[in-house]
Amino acid sequence: MELQLKKTALSRSWILLDKDGTGTILDVDKYAIMRMVEIHARDLRILDPLLSYPSAILGREKVIVLNLEHIKAIITAQEVLLRDPMDDDILPIVEEFRRRLPKSTGDEEPSAQDREGEFPFEFRALEVALEAICSFLDARTIELETAAYPALDELTSQISSRNLDRVRKLKSAMTRLTNRVQKIRDELENLLDDDDDMADLYLSKKLANLSSPASSFGAPNWLLSSPNPDSKIHRSSKASTATSVQVENDVEDLEMLLEAYFTQIDGTLNKLNTLREYIDDTEDYINIQLDSHRNQLIQLELFLSSGTVCLSIYSLVGAIFGMNIPYTWKDGHGYMFKWVVMLGGMVSASLFLSIVTYARRKGLVGS
């Protein structure tokens, strides 16, 4: 009972990471999280692990709601809230957040590896999450490939129940993994196709515009309005005037960031599609083998049936001459027995060869 309570408490725990990468464990309910980051309950419900919500990257007025497989986070302009920080899959992500969230300090020019320091805080956090989920799914794909290709090769060399069951399980795992990767890819693709949605992710820019004295005049609607509850479902209903506002809606940096991980997740999906094609080719090869064996069995059945018919005729002749019924034509003709046996055998063999020749001429059996 104590262990169950501990697991329940752990499932509700969060970790709060600030700009310096300092983490604070929070064991609070959803209402405290809603007050802390000012989001609606429907947005927080997306992060509930007990509910099967699809992968989503949602931009709200002050936060980014991130639901990517096991990564469930709320990103603000200055902090990151990550759910279930003690989970085995989340611990490496927490360490990566702590390492990469702080901006690089020093007077020297930042290297190419430190270019994430040039992005706003929310983009650095988003990049860590996207890199983690893409690497996680790619690692699962490599594991599946490592197990699948030898199993498929073994199945082609020896068709057995054990090998078939092994490939069936691998195919089921591949289908589930493909669906997971496809959901992430579709979410990134939808985000890249909509500049308004990408503009909603610029939390630092929106915060700066809201804090400026001139923000109350001439600011775009997406900066001043409350979070749109239907932005994920009814993206097409957003006002088109937001895109016409000068440079406040410039999403080039975010677009390049998302395209990099879209390319990575698309490569993972291509690996899975290649594996699926290999499985389909293996299935076709096995079906051809089974059809060939089936045809061989049919041919064997034809030979056996023909031989049975011919032997039945030969047995009929022997049965007629073997009956204990007195016939006058038997008297004095005992020498004919060997000729009847030889003639009956020759007729039966000729009949069998005729059937086989006819079947080959019609293409019923192989040559």
mmCIF file of C-alpha atoms in Angstrom:
data_model
loop_
_atom_site.group_PDB
_atom_site.id
_atom_site.type_symbol
_atom_site.label_atom_id
_atom_site.label_comp_id
_atom_site.label_asym_id
_atom_site.label_seq_id
_atom_site.Cartn_x
_atom_site.Cartn_y
_atom_site.Cartn_z
ATOM 1 C CA MET A 1 0.000 0.000 0.000
ATOM 2 C CA GLU A 2 2.824 2.364 0.844
ATOM 3 C CA LEU A 3 4.520 1.609 -2.477
ATOM 4 C CA GLN A 4 1.302 2.351 -4.363
ATOM 5 C CA LEU A 5 0.906 5.711 -2.616
ATOM 6 C CA LYS A 6 4.515 6.530 -3.410
ATOM 7 C CA LYS A 7 3.997 5.781 -7.095
ATOM 8 C CA THR A 8 0.850 7.929 -7.145
ATOM 9 C CA ALA A 9 2.689 10.827 -5.589
ATOM 10 C CA LEU A 10 5.576 10.401 -7.995
ATOM 11 C CA SER A 11 3.276 10.442 -10.997
ATOM 12 C CA ARG A 12 2.055 13.909 -9.956
ATOM 13 C CA SER A 13 5.509 15.357 -9.368
ATOM 14 C CA TRP A 14 7.035 18.065 -11.531
ATOM 15 C CA ILE A 15 10.449 19.641 -11.810
ATOM 16 C CA LEU A 16 10.817 23.386 -12.298
ATOM 17 C CA LEU A 17 13.908 24.419 -14.271
ATOM 18 C CA ASP A 18 14.849 28.083 -14.520
ATOM 19 C CA LYS A 19 17.168 29.938 -16.905
ATOM 20 C CA ASP A 20 20.235 28.865 -14.938
ATOM 21 C CA GLY A 21 19.301 25.176 -15.146
ATOM 22 C CA THR A 22 18.498 25.014 -11.436
ATOM 23 C CA GLY A 23 15.847 22.392 -10.769
ATOM 24 C CA THR A 24 13.214 22.338 -8.033
ATOM 25 C CA ILE A 25 11.022 19.291 -7.426
ATOM 26 C CA LEU A 26 7.343 20.204 -7.034
ATOM 27 C CA ASP A 27 4.706 17.840 -5.700
ATOM 28 C CA VAL A 28 1.570 19.844 -6.392
ATOM 29 C CA ASP A 29 -1.850 19.253 -7.889
ATOM 30 C CA LYS A 30 -3.042 20.485 -11.249
ATOM 31 C CA TYR A 31 -4.749 23.559 -9.801
ATOM 32 C CA ALA A 32 -1.445 24.833 -8.421
ATOM 33 C CA ILE A 33 0.159 24.293 -11.852
ATOM 34 C CA MET A 34 -2.715 26.154 -13.515
ATOM 35 C CA ARG A 35 -2.238 29.142 -11.186
ATOM 36 C CA MET A 36 1.533 29.053 -11.563
ATOM 37 C CA VAL A 37 1.695 29.172 -15.370
ATOM 38 C CA GLU A 38 -1.788 30.581 -16.086
ATOM 39 C CA ILE A 39 -3.141 27.916 -18.432
ATOM 40 C CA HIS A 40 -6.542 26.344 -18.786
ATOM 41 C CA ALA A 41 -7.460 22.927 -17.456
ATOM 42 C CA ARG A 42 -8.012 21.598 -20.990
ATOM 43 C CA ASP A 43 -4.386 22.392 -21.832
ATOM 44 C CA LEU A 44 -3.105 20.720 -18.679
ATOM 45 C CA ARG A 45 -5.282 17.705 -19.401
ATOM 46 C CA ILE A 46 -3.221 17.102 -22.542
ATOM 47 C CA LEU A 47 -0.252 16.319 -20.296
ATOM 48 C CA ASP A 48 -2.118 13.761 -18.195
ATOM 49 C CA PRO A 49 -0.322 10.396 -18.667
ATOM 50 C CA LEU A 50 -3.546 8.538 -17.890
ATOM 51 C CA LEU A 51 -5.244 10.061 -20.950
ATOM 52 C CA SER A 52 -4.273 9.126 -24.500
ATOM 53 C CA TYR A 53 -3.797 12.496 -26.126
ATOM 54 C CA PRO A 54 -1.825 12.653 -29.377
ATOM 55 C CA SER A 55 1.498 14.403 -29.618
ATOM 56 C CA ALA A 56 1.090 18.159 -29.659
ATOM 57 C CA ILE A 57 3.056 21.413 -29.540
ATOM 58 C CA LEU A 58 0.606 24.150 -28.578
ATOM 59 C CA GLY A 59 1.395 27.845 -28.329
ATOM 60 C CA ARG A 60 -0.617 29.786 -25.777
ATOM 61 C CA GLU A 61 -0.457 33.389 -24.620
ATOM 62 C CA LYS A 62 2.313 32.865 -22.061
ATOM 63 C CA VAL A 63 3.307 29.183 -22.354
ATOM 64 C CA ILE A 64 4.088 26.375 -24.765
ATOM 65 C CA VAL A 65 2.332 23.113 -23.947
ATOM 66 C CA LEU A 66 4.506 20.204 -25.052
ATOM 67 C CA ASN A 67 3.250 16.635 -25.278
ATOM 68 C CA LEU A 68 5.769 14.457 -27.114
ATOM 69 C CA GLU A 69 5.467 10.798 -26.131
ATOM 70 C CA HIS A 70 6.853 10.570 -22.575
ATOM 71 C CA ILE A 71 8.036 14.199 -22.609
ATOM 72 C CA LYS A 72 5.266 16.289 -21.066
ATOM 73 C CA ALA A 73 6.344 19.844 -20.344
ATOM 74 C CA ILE A 74 5.139 23.401 -19.977
ATOM 75 C CA ILE A 75 7.578 26.004 -21.280
ATOM 76 C CA THR A 76 7.380 29.666 -20.334
ATOM 77 C CA ALA A 77 9.664 32.525 -21.310
ATOM 78 C CA GLN A 78 11.799 31.914 -18.220
ATOM 79 C CA GLU A 79 11.049 28.418 -16.837
ATOM 80 C CA VAL A 80 10.334 24.849 -17.820
ATOM 81 C CA LEU A 81 7.943 22.563 -15.965
ATOM 82 C CA LEU A 82 8.651 18.885 -16.726
ATOM 83 C CA ARG A 83 6.390 16.094 -15.548
ATOM 84 C CA ASP A 84 7.588 12.879 -13.841
ATOM 85 C CA PRO A 85 11.249 13.907 -13.432
ATOM 86 C CA MET A 86 12.174 10.635 -11.691
ATOM 87 C CA ASP A 87 11.115 8.469 -14.605
ATOM 88 C CA ASP A 88 13.968 6.520 -16.200
ATOM 89 C CA ASP A 89 13.267 8.043 -19.623
ATOM 90 C CA ILE A 90 12.992 11.576 -18.226
ATOM 91 C CA LEU A 91 16.176 11.658 -16.098
ATOM 92 C CA PRO A 92 18.532 12.096 -19.119
ATOM 93 C CA ILE A 93 16.281 14.868 -20.440
ATOM 94 C CA VAL A 94 16.426 16.681 -17.086
ATOM 95 C CA GLU A 95 20.225 16.554 -17.189
ATOM 96 C CA GLU A 96 20.209 17.861 -20.747
ATOM 97 C CA PHE A 97 17.936 20.729 -19.728
ATOM 98 C CA ARG A 98 20.293 21.627 -16.906
ATOM 99 C CA ARG A 99 23.269 21.610 -19.258
ATOM 100 C CA ARG A 100 21.804 23.553 -22.170
ATOM 101 C CA LEU A 101 19.285 25.961 -20.701
ATOM 102 C CA PRO A 102 21.854 28.416 -19.272
ATOM 103 C CA LYS A 103 23.223 30.819 -21.849
ATOM 104 C CA SER A 104 26.913 30.504 -22.582
ATOM 105 C CA THR A 105 28.927 32.999 -20.562
ATOM 106 C CA GLY A 106 32.189 34.543 -21.659
ATOM 107 C CA ASP A 107 33.464 37.187 -24.000
ATOM 108 C CA GLU A 108 34.614 34.847 -26.745
ATOM 109 C CA GLU A 109 32.611 34.244 -29.877
ATOM 110 C CA PRO A 110 30.209 31.283 -29.393
ATOM 111 C CA SER A 111 31.074 28.199 -31.371
ATOM 112 C CA ALA A 112 28.751 26.383 -33.731
ATOM 113 C CA GLN A 113 27.932 23.913 -30.985
ATOM 114 C CA ASP A 114 26.762 26.748 -28.738
ATOM 115 C CA ARG A 115 24.440 28.417 -31.214
ATOM 116 C CA GLU A 116 21.474 27.417 -29.067
ATOM 117 C CA GLY A 117 22.549 30.230 -26.717
ATOM 118 C CA GLU A 118 21.541 32.715 -29.412
ATOM 119 C CA PHE A 119 17.928 31.570 -29.283
ATOM 120 C CA PRO A 120 15.379 32.718 -26.732
ATOM 121 C CA PHE A 121 14.909 30.582 -23.653
ATOM 122 C CA GLU A 122 11.748 28.906 -24.915
ATOM 123 C CA PHE A 123 13.468 27.874 -28.153
ATOM 124 C CA ARG A 124 16.406 26.355 -26.297
ATOM 125 C CA ALA A 125 13.983 24.371 -24.152
ATOM 126 C CA LEU A 126 11.965 23.339 -27.200
ATOM 127 C CA GLU A 127 15.143 22.255 -28.983
ATOM 128 C CA VAL A 128 16.183 20.054 -26.055
ATOM 129 C CA ALA A 129 12.767 18.376 -26.019
ATOM 130 C CA LEU A 130 12.690 17.842 -29.798
ATOM 131 C CA GLU A 131 16.237 16.511 -29.860
ATOM 132 C CA ALA A 132 15.434 14.127 -27.006
ATOM 133 C CA ILE A 133 12.290 12.725 -28.591
ATOM 134 C CA CYS A 134 13.881 12.402 -32.043
ATOM 135 C CA SER A 135 16.916 10.617 -30.566
ATOM 136 C CA PHE A 136 14.656 8.382 -28.477
ATOM 137 C CA LEU A 137 12.553 7.293 -31.442
ATOM 138 C CA ASP A 138 15.623 6.849 -33.643
ATOM 139 C CA ALA A 139 17.219 4.628 -30.974
ATOM 140 C CA ARG A 140 14.041 2.512 -30.801
ATOM 141 C CA THR A 141 14.117 2.231 -34.593
ATOM 142 C CA ILE A 142 17.742 1.070 -34.611
ATOM 143 C CA GLU A 143 16.949 -1.534 -31.944
ATOM 144 C CA LEU A 144 14.033 -2.781 -34.015
ATOM 145 C CA GLU A 145 16.169 -2.961 -37.169
ATOM 146 C CA THR A 146 18.877 -4.870 -35.301
ATOM 147 C CA ALA A 147 16.343 -7.485 -34.218
ATOM 148 C CA ALA A 148 14.193 -7.563 -37.358
ATOM 149 C CA TYR A 149 16.648 -8.053 -40.220
ATOM 150 C CA PRO A 150 18.309 -11.216 -38.799
ATOM 151 C CA ALA A 151 14.880 -12.623 -37.902
ATOM 152 C CA LEU A 152 13.615 -12.038 -41.432
ATOM 153 C CA ASP A 153 16.715 -13.626 -42.974
ATOM 154 C CA GLU A 154 16.330 -16.638 -40.699
ATOM 155 C CA LEU A 155 12.677 -16.939 -41.671
ATOM 156 C CA THR A 156 13.504 -17.004 -45.381
ATOM 157 C CA SER A 157 15.999 -19.814 -44.814
ATOM 158 C CA GLN A 158 13.755 -21.831 -42.504
ATOM 159 C CA ILE A 159 10.006 -21.386 -42.278
ATOM 160 C CA SER A 160 8.934 -22.541 -38.824
ATOM 161 C CA SER A 161 6.306 -21.638 -36.261
ATOM 162 C CA ARG A 162 8.912 -20.112 -33.964
ATOM 163 C CA ASN A 163 10.346 -17.880 -36.687
ATOM 164 C CA LEU A 164 6.890 -16.868 -37.886
ATOM 165 C CA ASP A 165 5.796 -15.908 -34.381
ATOM 166 C CA ARG A 166 9.009 -13.945 -33.863
ATOM 167 C CA VAL A 167 8.508 -11.964 -37.073
ATOM 168 C CA ARG A 168 4.848 -11.379 -36.209
ATOM 169 C CA LYS A 169 5.818 -9.750 -32.903
ATOM 170 C CA LEU A 170 8.478 -7.635 -34.601
ATOM 171 C CA LYS A 171 5.987 -6.489 -37.227
ATOM 172 C CA SER A 172 3.502 -5.478 -34.531
ATOM 173 C CA ALA A 173 6.225 -3.530 -32.726
ATOM 174 C CA MET A 174 7.208 -1.847 -36.000
ATOM 175 C CA THR A 175 3.598 -0.815 -36.673
ATOM 176 C CA ARG A 176 3.238 0.734 -33.223
ATOM 177 C CA LEU A 177 6.569 2.554 -33.534
ATOM 178 C CA THR A 178 5.682 3.807 -37.009
ATOM 179 C CA ASN A 179 2.447 5.291 -35.701
ATOM 180 C CA ARG A 180 4.323 7.063 -32.908
ATOM 181 C CA VAL A 181 6.907 8.501 -35.281
ATOM 182 C CA GLN A 182 4.188 9.503 -37.764
ATOM 183 C CA LYS A 183 2.349 11.483 -35.086
ATOM 184 C CA ILE A 184 5.477 13.477 -34.224
ATOM 185 C CA ARG A 185 6.206 14.090 -37.890
ATOM 186 C CA ASP A 186 2.640 15.218 -38.606
ATOM 187 C CA GLU A 187 2.699 17.625 -35.669
ATOM 188 C CA LEU A 188 5.948 19.224 -36.856
ATOM 189 C CA GLU A 189 4.651 19.376 -40.419
ATOM 190 C CA ASN A 190 1.412 21.064 -39.350
ATOM 191 C CA LEU A 191 3.397 23.523 -37.274
ATOM 192 C CA LEU A 192 5.718 24.346 -40.163
ATOM 193 C CA ASP A 193 2.763 24.878 -42.495
ATOM 194 C CA ASP A 194 1.174 27.523 -40.255
ATOM 195 C CA ASP A 195 3.141 30.713 -39.579
ATOM 196 C CA ASP A 196 0.567 31.847 -37.033
ATOM 197 C CA ASP A 197 1.098 28.762 -34.922
ATOM 198 C CA MET A 198 4.853 29.263 -35.045
ATOM 199 C CA ALA A 199 4.421 32.911 -34.103
ATOM 200 C CA ASP A 200 2.512 31.807 -31.005
ATOM 201 C CA LEU A 201 5.674 30.083 -29.783
ATOM 202 C CA TYR A 202 7.649 33.358 -29.580
ATOM 203 C CA LEU A 203 7.006 33.827 -25.860
ATOM 204 C CA SER A 204 9.902 36.203 -25.219
ATOM 205 C CA LYS A 205 8.872 38.480 -28.087
ATOM 206 C CA LYS A 206 5.265 38.524 -26.931
ATOM 207 C CA LEU A 207 6.359 39.242 -23.364
ATOM 208 C CA ALA A 208 8.577 42.103 -24.529
ATOM 209 C CA ASN A 209 5.787 43.590 -26.628
ATOM 210 C CA LEU A 210 3.319 43.334 -23.783
ATOM 211 C CA SER A 211 5.719 45.080 -21.400
ATOM 212 C CA SER A 212 6.492 47.926 -23.824
ATOM 213 C CA PRO A 213 4.501 51.184 -23.462
ATOM 214 C CA ALA A 214 3.342 51.094 -27.091
ATOM 215 C CA SER A 215 2.103 47.530 -26.883
ATOM 216 C CA SER A 216 -1.472 48.622 -26.290
ATOM 217 C CA PHE A 217 -1.624 50.400 -29.656
ATOM 218 C CA GLY A 218 -1.214 48.760 -32.994
ATOM 219 C CA ALA A 219 -0.294 45.376 -31.553
ATOM 220 C CA PRO A 220 -1.505 42.276 -33.352
ATOM 221 C CA ASN A 221 -4.442 40.378 -31.958
ATOM 222 C CA TRP A 222 -2.402 37.280 -31.191
ATOM 223 C CA LEU A 223 -0.290 39.288 -28.730
ATOM 224 C CA LEU A 224 -3.125 40.781 -26.694
ATOM 225 C CA SER A 225 -5.908 38.252 -26.792
ATOM 226 C CA SER A 226 -6.406 35.498 -24.259
ATOM 227 C CA PRO A 227 -5.334 31.973 -25.178
ATOM 228 C CA ASN A 228 -7.423 30.619 -27.971
ATOM 229 C CA PRO A 229 -8.886 27.361 -26.698
ATOM 230 C CA ASP A 230 -9.558 26.093 -30.178
ATOM 231 C CA SER A 231 -6.207 26.919 -31.759
ATOM 232 C CA LYS A 232 -5.317 23.264 -32.145
ATOM 233 C CA ILE A 233 -8.664 22.188 -33.506
ATOM 234 C CA HIS A 234 -9.684 25.218 -35.547
ATOM 235 C CA ARG A 235 -6.371 26.595 -36.772
ATOM 236 C CA SER A 236 -7.974 27.814 -39.955
ATOM 237 C CA SER A 237 -10.220 30.185 -38.004
ATOM 238 C CA LYS A 238 -7.321 32.369 -36.823
ATOM 239 C CA ALA A 239 -7.328 35.906 -38.050
ATOM 240 C CA SER A 240 -5.238 36.330 -41.151
ATOM 241 C CA THR A 241 -4.337 39.856 -40.112
ATOM 242 C CA ALA A 242 -1.692 38.512 -37.735
ATOM 243 C CA THR A 243 0.550 37.590 -40.640
ATOM 244 C CA SER A 244 0.381 41.083 -42.065
ATOM 245 C CA VAL A 245 1.898 42.726 -38.978
ATOM 246 C CA GLN A 246 5.447 43.834 -39.659
ATOM 247 C CA VAL A 247 8.146 41.417 -38.429
ATOM 248 C CA GLU A 248 6.346 40.611 -35.223
ATOM 249 C CA ASN A 249 5.390 37.448 -37.026
ATOM 250 C CA ASP A 250 8.838 36.653 -38.440
ATOM 251 C CA VAL A 251 9.312 32.947 -37.801
ATOM 252 C CA GLU A 252 12.453 32.235 -39.815
ATOM 253 C CA ASP A 253 14.590 31.206 -36.826
ATOM 254 C CA LEU A 254 11.956 28.874 -35.430
ATOM 255 C CA GLU A 255 11.240 27.495 -38.890
ATOM 256 C CA MET A 256 14.879 26.508 -39.368
ATOM 257 C CA LEU A 257 14.895 24.899 -35.937
ATOM 258 C CA LEU A 258 11.759 22.884 -36.616
ATOM 259 C CA GLU A 259 12.886 21.903 -40.110
ATOM 260 C CA ALA A 260 16.069 20.377 -38.711
ATOM 261 C CA TYR A 261 14.146 18.046 -36.423
ATOM 262 C CA PHE A 262 11.464 17.457 -39.031
ATOM 263 C CA THR A 263 14.217 16.163 -41.316
ATOM 264 C CA GLN A 264 15.537 13.951 -38.531
ATOM 265 C CA ILE A 265 12.145 12.460 -37.662
ATOM 266 C CA ASP A 266 11.386 12.042 -41.372
ATOM 267 C CA GLY A 267 14.618 10.066 -41.727
ATOM 268 C CA THR A 268 13.519 7.825 -38.856
ATOM 269 C CA LEU A 269 10.178 7.298 -40.570
ATOM 270 C CA ASN A 270 11.982 6.416 -43.814
ATOM 271 C CA LYS A 271 13.956 3.756 -41.927
ATOM 272 C CA LEU A 272 10.721 2.246 -40.664
ATOM 273 C CA ASN A 273 9.187 2.369 -44.136
ATOM 274 C CA THR A 274 12.265 0.616 -45.533
ATOM 275 C CA LEU A 275 11.917 -2.032 -42.844
ATOM 276 C CA ARG A 276 8.224 -2.411 -43.690
ATOM 277 C CA GLU A 277 9.076 -2.901 -47.367
ATOM 278 C CA TYR A 278 11.653 -5.529 -46.405
ATOM 279 C CA ILE A 279 9.036 -7.327 -44.320
ATOM 280 C CA ASP A 280 6.543 -7.149 -47.191
ATOM 281 C CA ASP A 281 9.152 -8.513 -49.617
ATOM 282 C CA THR A 282 9.914 -11.323 -47.183
ATOM 283 C CA GLU A 283 6.222 -12.136 -46.891
ATOM 284 C CA ASP A 284 5.895 -12.216 -50.679
ATOM 285 C CA TYR A 285 8.929 -14.495 -50.918
ATOM 286 C CA ILE A 286 7.504 -16.829 -48.273
ATOM 287 C CA ASN A 287 4.124 -16.894 -50.037
ATOM 288 C CA ILE A 288 5.877 -17.806 -53.291
ATOM 289 C CA GLN A 289 7.725 -20.597 -51.504
ATOM 290 C CA LEU A 290 4.511 -21.874 -49.959
ATOM 291 C CA ASP A 291 2.749 -21.749 -53.326
ATOM 292 C CA SER A 292 5.617 -23.707 -54.864
ATOM 293 C CA HIS A 293 5.400 -26.352 -52.145
ATOM 294 C CA ARG A 294 1.639 -26.474 -52.598
ATOM 295 C CA ASN A 295 2.033 -27.031 -56.339
ATOM 296 C CA GLN A 296 4.551 -29.799 -55.689
ATOM 297 C CA LEU A 297 2.090 -31.490 -53.371
ATOM 298 C CA ILE A 298 -0.618 -31.225 -56.027
ATOM 299 C CA GLN A 299 1.696 -32.785 -58.583
ATOM 300 C CA LEU A 300 2.558 -35.582 -56.192
ATOM 301 C CA GLU A 301 -1.139 -36.127 -55.539
ATOM 302 C CA LEU A 302 -1.736 -36.337 -59.303
ATOM 303 C CA PHE A 303 1.007 -38.952 -59.739
ATOM 304 C CA LEU A 304 -0.274 -40.998 -56.824
ATOM 305 C CA SER A 305 -3.874 -40.839 -58.049
ATOM 306 C CA SER A 306 -2.839 -41.858 -61.576
ATOM 307 C CA GLY A 307 -0.763 -44.721 -60.250
ATOM 308 C CA THR A 308 -3.632 -45.837 -58.048
ATOM 309 C CA VAL A 309 -6.025 -45.917 -61.021
ATOM 310 C CA CYS A 310 -3.557 -47.943 -63.110
ATOM 311 C CA LEU A 311 -2.864 -50.401 -60.310
ATOM 312 C CA SER A 312 -6.592 -50.775 -59.752
ATOM 313 C CA ILE A 313 -7.021 -51.886 -63.381
ATOM 314 C CA TYR A 314 -4.104 -54.308 -62.988
ATOM 315 C CA SER A 315 -5.600 -55.611 -59.763
ATOM 316 C CA LEU A 316 -8.972 -56.062 -61.467
ATOM 317 C CA VAL A 317 -7.428 -58.346 -64.094
ATOM 318 C CA GLY A 318 -5.701 -60.348 -61.395
ATOM 319 C CA ALA A 319 -8.925 -60.576 -59.383
ATOM 320 C CA ILE A 320 -10.884 -61.865 -62.378
ATOM 321 C CA PHE A 321 -8.408 -64.621 -63.080
ATOM 322 C CA GLY A 322 -8.040 -65.434 -59.408
ATOM 323 C CA MET A 323 -11.693 -66.238 -58.717
ATOM 324 C CA ASN A 324 -12.517 -69.854 -57.792
ATOM 325 C CA ILE A 325 -15.285 -70.146 -60.367
ATOM 326 C CA PRO A 326 -15.052 -73.056 -62.807
ATOM 327 C CA TYR A 327 -14.735 -71.816 -66.397
ATOM 328 C CA THR A 328 -14.317 -74.155 -69.331
ATOM 329 C CA TRP A 329 -11.895 -71.804 -71.096
ATOM 330 C CA LYS A 330 -9.464 -72.243 -68.187
ATOM 331 C CA ASP A 331 -8.938 -75.899 -68.953
ATOM 332 C CA GLY A 332 -5.675 -76.547 -70.701
ATOM 333 C CA HIS A 333 -4.657 -72.876 -70.865
ATOM 334 C CA GLY A 334 -2.480 -72.530 -67.737
ATOM 335 C CA TYR A 335 0.430 -71.285 -69.816
ATOM 336 C CA MET A 336 -1.530 -68.111 -70.539
ATOM 337 C CA PHE A 337 -1.179 -66.846 -66.936
ATOM 338 C CA LYS A 338 2.210 -65.271 -67.454
ATOM 339 C CA TRP A 339 1.093 -63.545 -70.646
ATOM 340 C CA VAL A 340 -1.995 -62.110 -68.920
ATOM 341 C CA VAL A 341 0.183 -60.796 -66.076
ATOM 342 C CA MET A 342 2.711 -59.268 -68.444
ATOM 343 C CA LEU A 343 0.055 -57.787 -70.728
ATOM 344 C CA GLY A 344 -1.874 -56.316 -67.793
ATOM 345 C CA GLY A 345 1.292 -54.723 -66.394
ATOM 346 C CA MET A 346 2.181 -53.220 -69.765
ATOM 347 C CA VAL A 347 -1.337 -51.813 -70.244
ATOM 348 C CA SER A 348 -1.292 -50.286 -66.733
ATOM 349 C CA ALA A 349 2.161 -48.728 -67.261
ATOM 350 C CA SER A 350 1.140 -47.381 -70.673
ATOM 351 C CA LEU A 351 -1.982 -45.851 -69.165
ATOM 352 C CA PHE A 352 0.071 -44.180 -66.378
ATOM 353 C CA LEU A 353 2.551 -42.739 -68.881
ATOM 354 C CA SER A 354 -0.288 -41.475 -71.039
ATOM 355 C CA ILE A 355 -1.854 -39.646 -68.085
ATOM 356 C CA VAL A 356 1.485 -38.056 -67.103
ATOM 357 C CA THR A 357 2.198 -37.031 -70.729
ATOM 358 C CA TYR A 358 -1.240 -35.473 -71.080
ATOM 359 C CA ALA A 359 -0.823 -33.572 -67.777
ATOM 360 C CA ARG A 360 2.567 -32.167 -68.857
ATOM 361 C CA ARG A 361 1.237 -31.200 -72.266
ATOM 362 C CA LYS A 362 -1.565 -29.244 -70.594
ATOM 363 C CA GLY A 363 0.866 -27.624 -68.153
ATOM 364 C CA LEU A 364 -0.635 -29.319 -65.079
ATOM 365 C CA VAL A 365 2.777 -30.526 -63.897
ATOM 366 C CA GLY A 366 6.305 -29.271 -64.365
ATOM 367 C CA SER A 367 8.435 -30.550 -67.179
#
